[in-house]
Short mmCIF file of C-alpha atoms and ligand atoms in Angstrom, two decimals:
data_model
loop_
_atom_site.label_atom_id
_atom_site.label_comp_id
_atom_site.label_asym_id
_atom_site.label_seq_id
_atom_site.Cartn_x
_atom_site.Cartn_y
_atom_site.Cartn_z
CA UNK L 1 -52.55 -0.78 12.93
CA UNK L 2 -49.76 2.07 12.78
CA UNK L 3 -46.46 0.09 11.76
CA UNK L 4 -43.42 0.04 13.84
CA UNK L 5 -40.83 2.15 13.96
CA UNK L 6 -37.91 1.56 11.93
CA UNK L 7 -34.11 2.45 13.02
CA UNK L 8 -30.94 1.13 10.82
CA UNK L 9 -27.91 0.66 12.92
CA UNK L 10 -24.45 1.07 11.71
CA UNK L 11 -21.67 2.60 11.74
CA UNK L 12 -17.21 3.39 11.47
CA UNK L 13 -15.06 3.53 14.25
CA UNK L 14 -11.45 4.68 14.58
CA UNK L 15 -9.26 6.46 16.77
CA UNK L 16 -6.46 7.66 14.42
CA UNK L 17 -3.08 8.53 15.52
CA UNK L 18 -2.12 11.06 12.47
CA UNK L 19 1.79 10.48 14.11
CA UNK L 20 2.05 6.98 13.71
CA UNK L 21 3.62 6.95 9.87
CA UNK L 22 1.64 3.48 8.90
CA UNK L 23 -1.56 4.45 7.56
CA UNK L 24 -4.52 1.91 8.69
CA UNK L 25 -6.12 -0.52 5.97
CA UNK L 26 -9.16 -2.38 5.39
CA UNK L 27 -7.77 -5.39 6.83
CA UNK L 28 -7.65 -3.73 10.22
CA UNK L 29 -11.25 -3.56 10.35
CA UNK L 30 -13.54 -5.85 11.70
CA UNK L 31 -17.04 -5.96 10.60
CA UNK L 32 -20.10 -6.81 12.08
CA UNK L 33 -23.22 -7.22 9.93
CA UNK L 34 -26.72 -8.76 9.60
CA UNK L 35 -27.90 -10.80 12.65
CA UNK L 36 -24.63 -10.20 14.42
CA UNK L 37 -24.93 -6.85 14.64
CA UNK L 38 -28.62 -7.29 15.96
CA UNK L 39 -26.96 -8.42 18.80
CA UNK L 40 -25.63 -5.45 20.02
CA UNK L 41 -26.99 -3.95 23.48
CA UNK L 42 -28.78 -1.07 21.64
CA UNK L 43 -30.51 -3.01 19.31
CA UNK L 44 -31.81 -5.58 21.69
CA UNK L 45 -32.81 -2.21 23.64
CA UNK L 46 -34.56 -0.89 20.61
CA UNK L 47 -36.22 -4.53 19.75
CA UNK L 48 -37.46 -4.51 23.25
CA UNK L 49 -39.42 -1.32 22.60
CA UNK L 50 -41.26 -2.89 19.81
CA UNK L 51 -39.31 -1.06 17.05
CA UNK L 52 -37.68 -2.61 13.75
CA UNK L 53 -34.27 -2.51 13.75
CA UNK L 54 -32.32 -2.82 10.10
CA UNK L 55 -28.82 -3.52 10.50
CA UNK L 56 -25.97 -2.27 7.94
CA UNK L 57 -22.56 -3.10 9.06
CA UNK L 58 -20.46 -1.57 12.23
CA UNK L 59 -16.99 -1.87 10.97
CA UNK L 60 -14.04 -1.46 13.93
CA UNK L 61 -10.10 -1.23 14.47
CA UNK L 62 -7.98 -1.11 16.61
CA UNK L 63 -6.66 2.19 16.74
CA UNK L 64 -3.87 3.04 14.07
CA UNK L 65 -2.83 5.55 12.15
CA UNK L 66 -4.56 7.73 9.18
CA UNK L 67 -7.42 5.60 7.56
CA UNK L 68 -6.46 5.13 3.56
CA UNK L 69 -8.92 6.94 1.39
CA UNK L 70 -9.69 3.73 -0.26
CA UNK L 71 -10.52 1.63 2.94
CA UNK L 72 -12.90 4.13 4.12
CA UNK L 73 -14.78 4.58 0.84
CA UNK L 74 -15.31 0.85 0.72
CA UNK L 75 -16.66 1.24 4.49
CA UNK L 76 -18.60 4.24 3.44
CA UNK L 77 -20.31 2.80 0.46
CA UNK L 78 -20.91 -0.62 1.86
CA UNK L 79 -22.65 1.44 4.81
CA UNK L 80 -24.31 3.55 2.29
CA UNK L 81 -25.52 0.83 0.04
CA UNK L 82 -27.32 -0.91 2.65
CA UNK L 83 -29.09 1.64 4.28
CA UNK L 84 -30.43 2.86 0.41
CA UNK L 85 -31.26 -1.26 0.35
CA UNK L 86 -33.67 -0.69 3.54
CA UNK L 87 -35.74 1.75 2.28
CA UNK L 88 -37.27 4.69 4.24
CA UNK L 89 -36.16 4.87 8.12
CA UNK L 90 -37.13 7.11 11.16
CA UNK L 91 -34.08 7.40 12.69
CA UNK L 92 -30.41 5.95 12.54
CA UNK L 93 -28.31 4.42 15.46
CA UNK L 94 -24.59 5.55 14.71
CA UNK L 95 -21.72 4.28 16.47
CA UNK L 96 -18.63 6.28 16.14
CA UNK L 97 -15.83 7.20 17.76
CA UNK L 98 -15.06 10.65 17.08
CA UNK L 99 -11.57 10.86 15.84
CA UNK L 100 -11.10 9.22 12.83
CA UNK L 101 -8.76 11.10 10.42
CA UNK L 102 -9.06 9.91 6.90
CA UNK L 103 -6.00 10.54 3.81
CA UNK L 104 -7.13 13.27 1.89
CA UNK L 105 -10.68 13.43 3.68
CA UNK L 106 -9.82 14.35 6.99
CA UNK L 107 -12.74 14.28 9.49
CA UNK L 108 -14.08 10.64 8.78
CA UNK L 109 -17.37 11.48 10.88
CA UNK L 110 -18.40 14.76 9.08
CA UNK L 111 -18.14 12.55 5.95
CA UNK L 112 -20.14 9.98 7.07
CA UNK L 113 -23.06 11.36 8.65
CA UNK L 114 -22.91 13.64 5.75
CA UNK L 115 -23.00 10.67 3.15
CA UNK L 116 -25.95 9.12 6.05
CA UNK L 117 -28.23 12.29 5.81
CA UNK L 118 -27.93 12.27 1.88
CA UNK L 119 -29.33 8.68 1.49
CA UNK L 120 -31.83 8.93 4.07
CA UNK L 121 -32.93 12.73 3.56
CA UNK L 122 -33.35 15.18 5.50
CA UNK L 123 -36.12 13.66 7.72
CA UNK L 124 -35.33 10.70 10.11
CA UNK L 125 -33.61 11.45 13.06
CA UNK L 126 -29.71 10.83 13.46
CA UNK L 127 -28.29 9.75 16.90
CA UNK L 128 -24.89 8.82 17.02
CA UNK L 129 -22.72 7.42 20.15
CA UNK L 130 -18.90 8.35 20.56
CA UNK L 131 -16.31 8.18 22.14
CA UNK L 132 -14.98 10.23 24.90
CA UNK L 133 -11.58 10.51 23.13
CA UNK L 134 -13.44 12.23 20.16
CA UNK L 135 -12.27 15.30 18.35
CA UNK L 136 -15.78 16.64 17.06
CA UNK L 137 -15.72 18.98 14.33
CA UNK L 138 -18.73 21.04 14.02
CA UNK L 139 -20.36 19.86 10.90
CA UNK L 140 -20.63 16.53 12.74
CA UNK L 141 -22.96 18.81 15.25
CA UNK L 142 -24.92 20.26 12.32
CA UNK L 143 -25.64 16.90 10.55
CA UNK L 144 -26.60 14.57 13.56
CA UNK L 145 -29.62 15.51 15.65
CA UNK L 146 -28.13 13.99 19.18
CA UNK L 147 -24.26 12.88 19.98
CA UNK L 148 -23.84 11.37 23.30
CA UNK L 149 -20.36 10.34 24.60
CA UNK L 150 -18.59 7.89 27.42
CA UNK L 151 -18.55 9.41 30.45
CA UNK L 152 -15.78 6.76 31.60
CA UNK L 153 -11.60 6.84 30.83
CA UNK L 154 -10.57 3.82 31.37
CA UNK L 155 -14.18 3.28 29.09
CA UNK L 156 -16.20 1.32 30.85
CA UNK L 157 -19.63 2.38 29.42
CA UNK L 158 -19.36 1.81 25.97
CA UNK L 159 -22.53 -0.30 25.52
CA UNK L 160 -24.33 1.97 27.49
CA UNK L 161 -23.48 4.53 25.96
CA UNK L 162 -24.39 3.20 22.77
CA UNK L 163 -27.60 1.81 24.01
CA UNK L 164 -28.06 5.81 25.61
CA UNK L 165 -27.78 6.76 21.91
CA UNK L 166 -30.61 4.74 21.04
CA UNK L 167 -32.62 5.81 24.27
CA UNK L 168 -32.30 9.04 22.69
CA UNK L 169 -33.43 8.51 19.59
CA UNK L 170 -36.53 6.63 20.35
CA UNK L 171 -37.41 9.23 22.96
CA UNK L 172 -37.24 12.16 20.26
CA UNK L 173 -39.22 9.76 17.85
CA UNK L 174 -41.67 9.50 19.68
CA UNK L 175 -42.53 12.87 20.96
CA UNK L 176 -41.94 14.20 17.17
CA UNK L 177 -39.38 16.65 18.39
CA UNK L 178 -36.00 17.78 16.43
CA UNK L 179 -33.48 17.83 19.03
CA UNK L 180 -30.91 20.61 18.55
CA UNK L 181 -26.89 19.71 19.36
CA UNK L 182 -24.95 22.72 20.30
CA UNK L 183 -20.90 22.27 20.76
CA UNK L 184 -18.51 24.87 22.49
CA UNK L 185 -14.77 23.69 22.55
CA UNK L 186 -12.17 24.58 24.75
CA UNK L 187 -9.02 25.30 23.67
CA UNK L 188 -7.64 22.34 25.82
CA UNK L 189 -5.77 19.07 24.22
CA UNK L 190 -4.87 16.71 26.86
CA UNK L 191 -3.75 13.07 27.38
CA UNK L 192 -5.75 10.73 27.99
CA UNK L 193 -3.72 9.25 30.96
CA UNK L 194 -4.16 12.90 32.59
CA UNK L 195 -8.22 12.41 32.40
CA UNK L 196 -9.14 9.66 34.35
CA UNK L 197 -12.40 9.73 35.31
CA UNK L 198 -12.89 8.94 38.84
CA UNK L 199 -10.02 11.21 39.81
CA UNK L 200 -10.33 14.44 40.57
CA UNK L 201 -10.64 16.92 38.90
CA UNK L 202 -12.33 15.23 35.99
CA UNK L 203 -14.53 12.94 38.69
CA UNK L 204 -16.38 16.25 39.38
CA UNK L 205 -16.27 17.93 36.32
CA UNK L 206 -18.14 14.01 34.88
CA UNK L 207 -20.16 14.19 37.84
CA UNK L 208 -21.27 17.60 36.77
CA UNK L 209 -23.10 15.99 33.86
CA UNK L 210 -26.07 14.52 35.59
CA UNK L 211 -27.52 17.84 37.05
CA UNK L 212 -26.95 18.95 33.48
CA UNK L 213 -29.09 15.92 32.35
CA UNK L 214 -31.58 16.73 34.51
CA UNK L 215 -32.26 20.24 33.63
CA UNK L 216 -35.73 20.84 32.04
CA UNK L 217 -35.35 21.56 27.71
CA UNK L 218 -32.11 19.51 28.27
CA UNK L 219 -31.78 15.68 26.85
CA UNK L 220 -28.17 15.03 27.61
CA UNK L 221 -24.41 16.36 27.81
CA UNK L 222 -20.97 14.77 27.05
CA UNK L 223 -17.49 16.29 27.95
CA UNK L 224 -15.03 14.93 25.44
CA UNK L 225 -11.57 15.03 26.41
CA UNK L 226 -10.58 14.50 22.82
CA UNK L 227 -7.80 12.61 20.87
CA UNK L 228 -4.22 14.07 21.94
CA UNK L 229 -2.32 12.40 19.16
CA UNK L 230 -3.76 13.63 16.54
CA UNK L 231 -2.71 16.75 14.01
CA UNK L 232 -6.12 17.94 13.08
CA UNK L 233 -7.89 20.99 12.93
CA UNK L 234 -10.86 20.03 15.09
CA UNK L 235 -8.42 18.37 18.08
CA UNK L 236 -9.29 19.57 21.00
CA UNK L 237 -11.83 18.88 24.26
CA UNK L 238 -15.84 19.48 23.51
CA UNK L 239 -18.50 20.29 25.37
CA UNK L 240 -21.73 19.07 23.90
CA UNK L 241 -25.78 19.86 25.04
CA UNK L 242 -28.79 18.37 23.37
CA UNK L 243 -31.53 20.63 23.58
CA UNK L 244 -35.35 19.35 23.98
CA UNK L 245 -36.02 21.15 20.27
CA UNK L 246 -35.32 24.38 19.52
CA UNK L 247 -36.98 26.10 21.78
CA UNK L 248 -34.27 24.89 24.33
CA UNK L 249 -30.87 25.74 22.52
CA UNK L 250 -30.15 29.03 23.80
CA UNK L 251 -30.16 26.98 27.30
CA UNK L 252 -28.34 24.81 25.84
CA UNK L 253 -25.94 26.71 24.56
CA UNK L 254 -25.31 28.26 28.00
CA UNK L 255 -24.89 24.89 29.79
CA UNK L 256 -22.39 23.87 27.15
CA UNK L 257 -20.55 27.17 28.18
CA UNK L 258 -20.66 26.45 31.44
CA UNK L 259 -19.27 23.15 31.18
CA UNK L 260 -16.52 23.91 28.71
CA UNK L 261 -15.55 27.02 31.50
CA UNK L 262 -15.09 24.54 34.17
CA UNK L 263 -13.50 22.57 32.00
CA UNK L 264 -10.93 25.18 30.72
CA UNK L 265 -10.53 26.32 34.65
CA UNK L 266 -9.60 23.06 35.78
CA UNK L 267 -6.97 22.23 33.16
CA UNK L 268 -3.74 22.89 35.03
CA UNK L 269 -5.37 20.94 37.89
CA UNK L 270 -5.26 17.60 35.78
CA UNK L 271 -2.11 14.81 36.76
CA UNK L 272 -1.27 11.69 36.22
CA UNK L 273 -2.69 9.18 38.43
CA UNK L 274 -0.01 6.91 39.25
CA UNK L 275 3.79 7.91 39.22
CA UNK L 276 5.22 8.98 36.17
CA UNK L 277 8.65 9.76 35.27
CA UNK L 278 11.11 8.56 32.84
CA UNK L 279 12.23 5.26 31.64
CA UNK L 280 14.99 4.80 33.79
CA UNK L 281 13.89 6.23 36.68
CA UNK L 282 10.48 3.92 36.28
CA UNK L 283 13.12 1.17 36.16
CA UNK L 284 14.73 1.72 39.40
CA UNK L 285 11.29 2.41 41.33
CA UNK L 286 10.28 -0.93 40.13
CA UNK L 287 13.14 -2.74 40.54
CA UNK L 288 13.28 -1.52 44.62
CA UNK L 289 9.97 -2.17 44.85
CA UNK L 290 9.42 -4.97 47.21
CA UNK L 291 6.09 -6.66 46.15
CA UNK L 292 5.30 -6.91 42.37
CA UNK L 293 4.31 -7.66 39.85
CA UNK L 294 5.46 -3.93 39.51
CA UNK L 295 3.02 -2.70 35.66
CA UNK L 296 4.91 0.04 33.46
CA UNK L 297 3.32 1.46 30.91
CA UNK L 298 5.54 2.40 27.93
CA UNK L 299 3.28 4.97 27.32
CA UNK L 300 4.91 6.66 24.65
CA UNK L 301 4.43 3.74 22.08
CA UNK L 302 0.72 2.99 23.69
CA UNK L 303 -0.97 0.81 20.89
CA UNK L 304 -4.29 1.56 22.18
CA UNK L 305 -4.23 5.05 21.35
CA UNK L 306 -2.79 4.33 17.98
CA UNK L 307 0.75 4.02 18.45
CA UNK L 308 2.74 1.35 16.21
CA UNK L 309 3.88 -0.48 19.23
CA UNK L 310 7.64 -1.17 18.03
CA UNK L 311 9.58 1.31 19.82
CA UNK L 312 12.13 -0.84 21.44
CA UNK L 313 13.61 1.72 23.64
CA UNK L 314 12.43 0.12 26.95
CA UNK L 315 13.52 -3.21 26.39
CA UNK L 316 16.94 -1.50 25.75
CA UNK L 317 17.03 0.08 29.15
CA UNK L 318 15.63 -3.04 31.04
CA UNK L 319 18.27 -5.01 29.85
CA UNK L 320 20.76 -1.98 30.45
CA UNK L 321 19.96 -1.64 34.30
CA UNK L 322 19.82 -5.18 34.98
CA UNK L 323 16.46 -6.20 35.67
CA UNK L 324 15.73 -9.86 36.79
CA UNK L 325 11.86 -11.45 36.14
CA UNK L 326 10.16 -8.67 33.45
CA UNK L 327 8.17 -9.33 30.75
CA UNK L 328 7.72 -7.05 28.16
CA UNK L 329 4.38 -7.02 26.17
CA UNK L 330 5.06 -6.51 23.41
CA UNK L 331 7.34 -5.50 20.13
CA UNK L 332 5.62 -5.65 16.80
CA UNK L 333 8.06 -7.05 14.50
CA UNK L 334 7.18 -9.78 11.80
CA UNK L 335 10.70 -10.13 10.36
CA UNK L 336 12.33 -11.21 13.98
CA UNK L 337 8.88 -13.66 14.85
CA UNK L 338 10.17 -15.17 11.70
CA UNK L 339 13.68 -15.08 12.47
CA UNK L 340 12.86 -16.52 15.87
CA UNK L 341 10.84 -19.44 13.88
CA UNK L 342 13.57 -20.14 12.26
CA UNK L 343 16.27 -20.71 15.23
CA UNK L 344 13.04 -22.79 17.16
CA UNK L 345 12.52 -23.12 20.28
CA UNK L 346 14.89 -23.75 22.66
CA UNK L 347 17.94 -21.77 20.53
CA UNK L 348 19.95 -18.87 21.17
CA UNK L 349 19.81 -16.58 18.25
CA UNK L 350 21.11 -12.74 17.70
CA UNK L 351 18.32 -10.68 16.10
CA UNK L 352 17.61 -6.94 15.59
CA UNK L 353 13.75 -6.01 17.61
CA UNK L 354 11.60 -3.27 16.56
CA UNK L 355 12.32 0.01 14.93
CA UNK L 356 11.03 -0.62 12.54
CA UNK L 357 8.05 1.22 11.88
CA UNK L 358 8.42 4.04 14.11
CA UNK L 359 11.82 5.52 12.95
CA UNK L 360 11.49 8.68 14.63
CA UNK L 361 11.47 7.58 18.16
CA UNK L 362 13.13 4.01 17.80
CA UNK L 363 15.51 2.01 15.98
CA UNK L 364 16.12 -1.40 16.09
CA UNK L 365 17.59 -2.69 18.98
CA UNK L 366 20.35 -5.85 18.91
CA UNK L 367 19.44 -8.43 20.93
CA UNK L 368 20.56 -11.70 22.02
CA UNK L 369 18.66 -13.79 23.39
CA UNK L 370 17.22 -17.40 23.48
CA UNK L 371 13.25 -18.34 21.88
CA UNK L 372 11.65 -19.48 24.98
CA UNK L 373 8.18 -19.58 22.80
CA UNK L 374 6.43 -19.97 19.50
CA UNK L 375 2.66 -19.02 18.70
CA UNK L 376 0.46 -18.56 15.63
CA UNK L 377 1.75 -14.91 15.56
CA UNK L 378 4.41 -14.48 17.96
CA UNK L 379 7.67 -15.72 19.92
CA UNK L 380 8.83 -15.10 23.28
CA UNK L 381 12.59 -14.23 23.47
CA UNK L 382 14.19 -14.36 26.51
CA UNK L 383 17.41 -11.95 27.23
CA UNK L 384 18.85 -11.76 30.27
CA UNK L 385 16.36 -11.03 32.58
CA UNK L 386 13.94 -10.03 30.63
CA UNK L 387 11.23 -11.75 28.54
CA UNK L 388 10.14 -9.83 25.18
CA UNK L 389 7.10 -10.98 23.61
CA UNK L 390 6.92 -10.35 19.92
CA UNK L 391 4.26 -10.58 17.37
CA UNK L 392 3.83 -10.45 13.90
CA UNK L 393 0.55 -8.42 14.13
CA UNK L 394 -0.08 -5.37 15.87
CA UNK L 395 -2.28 -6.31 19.01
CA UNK L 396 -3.86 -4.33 22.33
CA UNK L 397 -2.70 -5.58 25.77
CA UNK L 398 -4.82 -4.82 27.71
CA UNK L 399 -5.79 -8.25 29.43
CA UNK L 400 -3.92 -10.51 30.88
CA UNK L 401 -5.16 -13.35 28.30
CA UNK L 402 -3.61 -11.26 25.98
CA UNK L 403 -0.11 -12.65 28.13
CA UNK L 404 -1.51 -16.02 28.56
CA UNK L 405 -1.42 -16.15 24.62
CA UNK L 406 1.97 -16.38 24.94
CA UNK L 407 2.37 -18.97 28.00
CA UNK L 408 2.82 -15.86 30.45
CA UNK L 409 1.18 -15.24 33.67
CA UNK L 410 1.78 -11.48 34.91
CA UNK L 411 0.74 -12.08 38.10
CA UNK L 412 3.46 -13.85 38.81
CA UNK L 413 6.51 -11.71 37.51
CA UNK L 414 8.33 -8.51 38.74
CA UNK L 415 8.11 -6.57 36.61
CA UNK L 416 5.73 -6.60 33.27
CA UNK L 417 5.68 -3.55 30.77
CA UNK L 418 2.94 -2.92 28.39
CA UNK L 419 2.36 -0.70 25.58
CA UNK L 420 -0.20 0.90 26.77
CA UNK L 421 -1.40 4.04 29.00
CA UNK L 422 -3.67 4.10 32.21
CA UNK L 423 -3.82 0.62 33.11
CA UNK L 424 -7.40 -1.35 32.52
CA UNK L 425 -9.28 -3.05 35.62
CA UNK L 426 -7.82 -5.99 34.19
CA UNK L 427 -4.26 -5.04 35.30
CA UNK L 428 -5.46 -2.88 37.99
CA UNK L 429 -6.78 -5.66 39.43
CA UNK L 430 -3.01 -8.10 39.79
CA UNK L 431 -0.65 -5.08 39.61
CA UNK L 432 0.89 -3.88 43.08
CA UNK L 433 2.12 -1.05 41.76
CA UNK L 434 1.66 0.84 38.29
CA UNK L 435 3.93 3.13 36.74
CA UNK L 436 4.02 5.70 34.06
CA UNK L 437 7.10 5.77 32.00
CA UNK L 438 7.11 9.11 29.87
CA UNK L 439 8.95 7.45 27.08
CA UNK L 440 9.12 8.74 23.62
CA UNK L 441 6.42 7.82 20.46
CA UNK L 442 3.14 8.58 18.79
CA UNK L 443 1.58 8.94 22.34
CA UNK L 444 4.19 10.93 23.99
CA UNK L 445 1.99 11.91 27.00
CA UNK L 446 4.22 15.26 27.07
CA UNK L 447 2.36 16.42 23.84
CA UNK L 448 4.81 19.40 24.13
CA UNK L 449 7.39 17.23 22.23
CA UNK L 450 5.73 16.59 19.20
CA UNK L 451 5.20 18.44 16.55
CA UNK L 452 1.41 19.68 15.30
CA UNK L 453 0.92 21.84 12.23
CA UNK L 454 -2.50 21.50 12.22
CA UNK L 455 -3.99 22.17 15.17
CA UNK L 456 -5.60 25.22 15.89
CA UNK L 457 -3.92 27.46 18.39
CA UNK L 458 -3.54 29.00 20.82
CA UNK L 459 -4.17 25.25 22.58
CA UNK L 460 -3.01 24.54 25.61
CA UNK L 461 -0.36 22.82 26.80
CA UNK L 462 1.17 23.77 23.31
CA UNK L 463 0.40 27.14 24.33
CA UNK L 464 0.06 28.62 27.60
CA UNK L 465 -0.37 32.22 29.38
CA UNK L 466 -3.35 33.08 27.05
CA UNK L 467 -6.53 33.55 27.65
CA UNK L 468 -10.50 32.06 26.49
CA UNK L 469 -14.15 32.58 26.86
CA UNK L 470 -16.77 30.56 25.25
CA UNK L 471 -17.55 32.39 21.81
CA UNK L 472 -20.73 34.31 22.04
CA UNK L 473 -24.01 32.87 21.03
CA UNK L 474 -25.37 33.49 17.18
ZN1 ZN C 1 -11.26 6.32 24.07
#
């Protein structure tokens, strides 16, 4: 009887923000090993197929800034260790994410898969998932055999994508064909919040994909739009082809042209999808607005794309203009949770919020203001008209559980800021209106305003009036 297959699973995810100034830890990573990890889409898809899956551990944060050397080492070599503890594999399941920037390192990826390929050889086959906010450098493309991104901003196909990944690789296994990667990047770094993927123009350029898919000698294609807030030298969109072997890569290589053309043609064409406009001016538009609750995204201090989440500029300017009924989700700042704990609940208390971390684009703000909550990790402060949630640990909001933590219901205020970009189908779903406020931060969507040393130019929107063609094939 011919044994089954055998994949290991694994793998180190993180979106770094190289401008937020607090370097990420191990304690920001969560890890899922053993059994757990078996329980992931992919491997249930690979299980299904009859093939032995060995887990190793998929460690995840939230994204922060730069990874410390030392956290991802221990990551690396716990990774590392295991898969040398399994024994000989025919192929690996990676999930990544594309745009993790390690101190000292730099691309976390290329190291990875590098360390990956010298444990397992040269052999088994190497599929990795990522995500569409990626900045792949190209020694990622010459270590894996297949990459295969989201094709969704807000992400909504993350587990498919992961479980595409694994389609992949047992599809190549089993025909005994190398597939052959092939990467051509457009000089284009853009916000997220500017690529959303069922408006146009990036619905069509996504929708492009499939016909790509579907070409014979092709296996798949991913358009990444690439991680904005980040200073490295491999930021930037990508256009990546899997060719059927190698037979296929010079068609390969001219689909991936193609696609990175339309890509670089449409790039002026790409806007916001909801109104965006400064603070104050987001302030006033919500404050006429007659139905609420009214979202705006502080999306200069968005903690989903790595921000710190303690500018506390916004809450400054709500309370400056007046507003009645807002909730602001939320200020990272340990030392005034505490100082909150202290006064209890109930008590009026003077404390300085946020500022704290991010000193470039905030300071701490003076507020007074009366502790209307305590949690675990957080208080709710209420000033004037507006009620700032604060936390002792950095969190995502991007549900509206995340509010009911704290004994808040957005759907029933006017006005609720988050720190946080496009808005997820969570918010979509009770907001009435969503705005963009082009505030300042790590994720300044007007990318303009910061300053890269890294990057390669010319890029645009950092530069504009040149011009680009795909490199020519070697
Ligand atoms: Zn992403």
């Amino acid at each position: 009887m011919v044994p089954p297959m055998r994949v290991a699973i694994g793998g180190v995810g993180h979106e770094s923000n190289t401008f937020n100034p607090l370097y990420t830890g191990i304690e920001a990573f969560r890890i899922v090993e053993g059994e757990a990890l078996l329980e992931e889409a992919a491997a249930r898809f690979l299980v299904g197929e009859g093939v032995e899956v060995v887990p190793t551990i998929y460690a995840r944060a939230l994204p922060s800034g730069i990874v410390k050397r030392e956290a991802y080492l221990q990551l690396k070599d716990e990774l590392l260790r295991r898969l040398s503890d399994v024994g000989e594999v025919d192929g690996l399941c990676l999930f990544l994410h594309g745009a993790m920037e390690v101190e000292e390192i730099g691309d976390g990826e290329s190291d990875l898969v590098k360390g990956v390929r010298e444990v397992v050889g040269e052999e088994p086959l190497i599929s990795v998932s990522l995500d569409l906010h990626g900045n792949i450098h190209p020694s990622l493309i010459e270590t894996a055999d297949m990459l295969t991104a989201y094709r969704t901003a807000p992400h909504v196909d993350a587990a498919e994508t992961r479980v595409k990944a694994a389609r992949l690789l047992l599809h190549s296994l089993k025909r005994r064909v190398r597939p052959v990667p092939v990467m051509v990047k457009p000089p284009v770094l853009l916000p997220g919040e500017l690529v959303v993927t069922d408006v146009d123009p990036a619905a069509s350029l996504y929708s492009s994909l499939n016909a790509i898919d579907r070409t014979p000698g092709i296996l798949d294609s991913s358009l990444l739009v690439g991680m904005a807030w980040a200073d490295s030298p491999q930021a930037s969109a990508s256009a990546i082809v899997i060719a059927d072997g190698k037979r296929n890569e010079g068609k390969a290589y001219f689909k991936a042209c193609k696609l990175a053309e339309a890509y670089w043609n449409s790039r002026e064409e790409f806007h916001f999808e909801v109104e965006a406009g400064p603070i104050d001016e987001m302030i006033k538009l919500a404050k006429s607005s007659s139905q609420g609750p009214v979202f705006i995204s502080d999306s200069g201090d968005n903690v989903t794309a790595g921000a710190p989440g303690d500018v506390p500029l916004i809450v400054e300017r709500l309370l400056a203009l007046g507003v009645e009924d807002a909730v602001v989700g939320g200020i990272l700042d340990p030392e005034a949770v505490r100082l909150c704990r202290d006064a209890g609940v109930g008590n009026n208390l003077k404390v300085e919020v946020g500022g704290k971390i991010d000193r470039v684009n905030g300071y701490p703000l003076e507020v007074k203001g009366r502790v209307l909550k305590l949690t675990d990790d957080g208080a709710v402060l209420r000033a004037g008209g507006v009620d700032i949630i604060l936390t002792s640990r950095r969190r995502g909001w991007t549900t509206l559980e995340a509010f009911r933590d704290f004994g808040i219901d957005p759907a029933e205020r006017k006005i609720v800021v988050v720190k946080l970009g496009y808005l997820t189908p969570d918010f979509k779903r009770v907001a009435k209106l969503a705005l963009l406020a082009l505030s300042p931060g790590c994720t300044n969507q007007l990318i303009e305003r910061l300053e890269y040393k890294r990057v390669r130019r010319p890029l645009y929107p950092l530069d504009k009036g040149f011009s680009w063609r795909p490199p020519e094939a070697h």
